[in-house]
Coordinates of C-alpha atoms and ligand atoms in Angstrom, one line a residue:
M140 CA -37.0 -4.1 -16.2
E141 CA -34.6 -6.2 -17.5
K142 CA -34.1 -9.5 -16.0
S143 CA -35.0 -10.6 -12.3
C144 CA -34.8 -7.3 -10.4
K145 CA -38.0 -5.1 -10.0
Q146 CA -36.7 -2.2 -8.7
I147 CA -32.7 -0.9 -8.8
E148 CA -31.5 -0.2 -5.8
Y149 CA -29.1 3.1 -4.9
T150 CA -26.0 3.0 -2.4
N151 CA -23.1 3.9 -1.8
N152 CA -19.9 1.9 -1.9
I153 CA -18.6 -1.2 -4.5
S154 CA -15.8 -3.4 -4.3
V155 CA -12.7 -3.4 -6.3
E156 CA -13.7 -6.9 -7.9
N157 CA -16.9 -5.7 -9.0
Y158 CA -15.6 -2.0 -9.7
N159 CA -13.1 -4.0 -12.1
A160 CA -16.0 -6.3 -13.7
L161 CA -18.0 -3.2 -14.5
R162 CA -15.3 -1.7 -16.3
K163 CA -14.6 -4.9 -18.0
A164 CA -18.1 -5.6 -18.9
V165 CA -18.0 -2.1 -21.1
N166 CA -14.5 -3.4 -22.8
W167 CA -13.0 -0.5 -20.0
I168 CA -8.9 -1.2 -18.7
S169 CA -8.6 -3.0 -15.4
V170 CA -7.6 -0.9 -12.1
N171 CA -4.9 -2.5 -10.6
E172 CA -6.0 -3.4 -7.0
K173 CA -4.5 -1.2 -5.0
R174 CA -5.2 1.8 -7.1
A175 CA -8.6 0.8 -7.8
A176 CA -8.9 0.7 -3.3
I177 CA -7.6 3.7 -3.5
A178 CA -9.7 5.4 -6.3
L179 CA -12.8 4.0 -4.8
K180 CA -12.1 5.4 -1.1
N181 CA -11.2 8.6 -2.0
S182 CA -14.0 9.2 -4.4
F183 CA -16.1 12.3 -2.6
Y184 CA -19.4 10.9 -4.1
L185 CA -20.0 7.3 -5.1
C186 CA -23.4 6.3 -6.8
V187 CA -24.0 2.5 -7.8
A188 CA -27.4 0.6 -9.1
V189 CA -27.8 -2.6 -8.0
C190 CA -30.0 -5.2 -9.0
D191 CA -30.5 -8.2 -6.8
G192 CA -27.5 -7.5 -4.9
N193 CA -25.5 -6.9 -7.8
P194 CA -24.0 -4.0 -9.0
V195 CA -25.0 -2.6 -12.2
G196 CA -24.1 0.1 -13.1
M197 CA -21.8 2.9 -11.0
A198 CA -21.2 7.3 -11.2
R199 CA -18.5 8.6 -9.3
I200 CA -17.1 12.5 -8.1
V201 CA -13.4 13.0 -7.6
S202 CA -13.5 16.7 -6.1
D203 CA -11.2 18.9 -4.3
G204 CA -14.1 19.8 -2.4
G205 CA -13.7 23.6 -2.7
Y206 CA -14.4 24.6 -7.1
T207 CA -13.8 21.7 -8.9
Y208 CA -16.1 18.7 -9.3
F209 CA -15.3 15.5 -11.8
I210 CA -17.4 13.1 -13.0
T211 CA -15.8 10.0 -13.4
D212 CA -16.5 6.3 -13.8
V213 CA -19.8 6.5 -15.2
I214 CA -20.8 2.9 -16.7
V215 CA -24.2 0.7 -17.1
H216 CA -23.6 -2.8 -17.7
P217 CA -24.9 -3.6 -21.3
D218 CA -27.4 -5.7 -20.0
Y219 CA -29.1 -3.1 -17.9
Q220 CA -28.4 -0.4 -21.1
G221 CA -31.2 2.1 -22.0
Y222 CA -33.8 1.4 -18.5
H223 CA -32.8 5.0 -17.7
I224 CA -30.1 3.4 -14.7
G225 CA -27.5 6.4 -16.4
T226 CA -29.8 9.0 -16.0
E227 CA -30.8 8.5 -12.4
L228 CA -26.8 8.1 -11.8
I229 CA -26.0 11.1 -13.3
T230 CA -29.0 13.3 -11.5
R231 CA -27.9 11.8 -8.1
V232 CA -24.4 12.8 -8.7
L233 CA -25.6 16.4 -10.0
D234 CA -27.6 16.5 -6.9
Y235 CA -25.3 15.9 -4.7
I236 CA -23.1 18.6 -6.0
E237 CA -25.9 20.9 -5.9
K238 CA -26.3 20.2 -2.5
D239 CA -22.3 21.2 -2.1
V240 CA -22.8 24.4 -3.5
L241 CA -24.0 27.3 -1.4
D242 CA -26.0 30.3 -2.7
G243 CA -23.8 32.8 -4.6
E244 CA -21.1 30.3 -5.4
T245 CA -19.7 28.9 -8.4
I246 CA -18.1 25.8 -9.2
M247 CA -17.1 23.5 -12.4
I248 CA -18.4 20.1 -13.4
S249 CA -16.4 18.8 -15.9
L250 CA -15.5 15.2 -17.4
M251 CA -14.5 13.6 -20.3
A252 CA -17.3 11.9 -22.3
A253 CA -16.2 8.5 -24.3
Y254 CA -16.3 8.6 -28.1
N255 CA -20.1 9.7 -29.6
R256 CA -21.2 9.7 -25.3
E257 CA -21.9 13.4 -25.8
S258 CA -25.0 14.0 -26.4
F259 CA -26.1 11.6 -23.2
Y260 CA -24.1 14.5 -21.0
E261 CA -25.9 17.0 -23.0
R262 CA -29.4 16.8 -21.7
F263 CA -28.3 17.3 -18.3
G264 CA -26.7 20.7 -19.7
F265 CA -23.4 19.8 -20.4
H266 CA -21.7 21.8 -23.3
T267 CA -19.7 19.8 -25.7
R268 CA -16.0 21.2 -26.2
P269 CA -15.1 23.4 -27.7
F270 CA -17.3 26.1 -26.9
G271 CA -17.1 29.8 -26.6
N272 CA -13.6 30.7 -24.9
H273 CA -12.9 27.0 -23.7
G274 CA -10.7 24.4 -25.9
S275 CA -11.3 20.6 -26.3
G276 CA -10.8 18.5 -22.9
M277 CA -7.7 16.6 -22.8
S278 CA -6.1 13.8 -21.5
M279 CA -3.5 11.0 -21.7
W280 CA -2.7 8.0 -21.1
F281 CA 0.6 6.9 -18.9
S282 CA 2.0 3.7 -18.6
R283 CA 5.0 2.2 -16.8
D284 CA 5.7 -1.2 -17.8
I285 CA 7.3 -4.0 -16.2
N286 CA 10.9 -3.1 -17.3
G287 CA 10.2 0.8 -15.7
K288 CA 9.6 2.2 -19.5
V289 CA 7.3 4.8 -19.1
T290 CA 5.4 5.8 -21.9
P291 CA 2.2 8.4 -22.3
L292 CA -0.5 6.7 -24.9
Ligands
COA816 C1 -23.9 5.6 -21.5 C2 -24.4 5.4 -20.6 C3 -24.0 5.3 -19.0 C4 -25.4 5.1 -20.6 O1 -26.3 5.0 -19.9 P1 -28.3 4.0 -19.9 O2 -28.0 3.8 -18.8 O3 -28.2 3.4 -21.0 O4 -28.8 5.4 -20.6 P2 -29.9 5.5 -20.2 O5 -30.9 5.0 -20.5 O6 -30.3 6.3 -18.7 O7 -29.8 7.1 -21.2 C5 -30.8 8.2 -21.4 C6 -31.1 8.8 -22.5 O8 -29.7 8.8 -23.2 C7 -29.9 8.1 -24.5 N1 -28.6 7.8 -24.5 C8 -27.9 6.4 -23.8 N2 -26.8 6.2 -24.4 C9 -26.4 7.1 -25.3 C10 -25.2 7.4 -26.0 N3 -24.1 6.3 -25.9 N4 -24.9 8.1 -26.9 C11 -26.2 9.1 -26.7 N5 -27.2 8.9 -26.1 C12 -27.7 7.9 -25.1 C13 -31.0 7.0 -24.3 O9 -31.3 6.9 -26.1 C14 -31.6 8.0 -23.4 O10 -32.5 8.4 -24.3 P3 -34.4 8.7 -24.0 O11 -34.1 9.2 -22.7 O12 -34.8 9.7 -25.0 O13 -34.9 7.6 -24.5 C15 -24.3 3.6 -20.9 O14 -24.6 3.3 -22.2 C16 -22.5 2.9 -20.9 O15 -22.1 2.9 -19.6 N6 -21.8 2.9 -21.6 C17 -20.4 2.0 -21.7 C18 -19.5 3.1 -20.9 C19 -19.8 4.7 -21.2 O16 -19.7 4.5 -22.4 N7 -19.5 5.2 -20.1 C20 -19.5 6.9 -20.2 C21 -18.1 6.9 -20.4 S1 -18.3 8.9 -20.6

């Protein structure tokens, strides 16, 4: 294993500071503290990979607890990529959902793959959209600047 830790441990919590540090490490925008705290607290499930006490990866599920499960914030710190931590995180996330679904039930698991990351998820059974009667996934950034001007990006 990379660096000093012999074994990665998996926990279910991360501080706002460490969350934003992981985001920064993969060049994602920082989430403001208040929103980040709400986001983490309201996670349906949060899985964090820890090396020597330091978070080096994470994934979380946002869900209505009924029909929809959305996997988001899948991050492995660049120094620790390629050691199957991402695979372990997604496996744990999918195991959690599997245990949540009872016999005879059907639910939807979705995610927005970052550019060119589709093949990482396909190995778990995800379909790259569009396929069949499913259109492309869609998203929009939405910002309000310090003068109150709202801009969809
Ligand atoms: C995508 C990411 C989470 C993968 O984590 P990781 O721990 O490096 O991945 P793993 O080591 O578990 O890789 C598992 C397999 O997926 C493949 N894989 C890894 N990154 C990949 C990528 N970007 N695209 C396609 N396949 C990838 C690996 O080659 C590996 O294949 P193998 O089992 O045949 O060796 C990590 O690269 C990352 O955090 N990237 C930056 C943030 C990001 O894009 N997150 C995803 C947002 S949707």
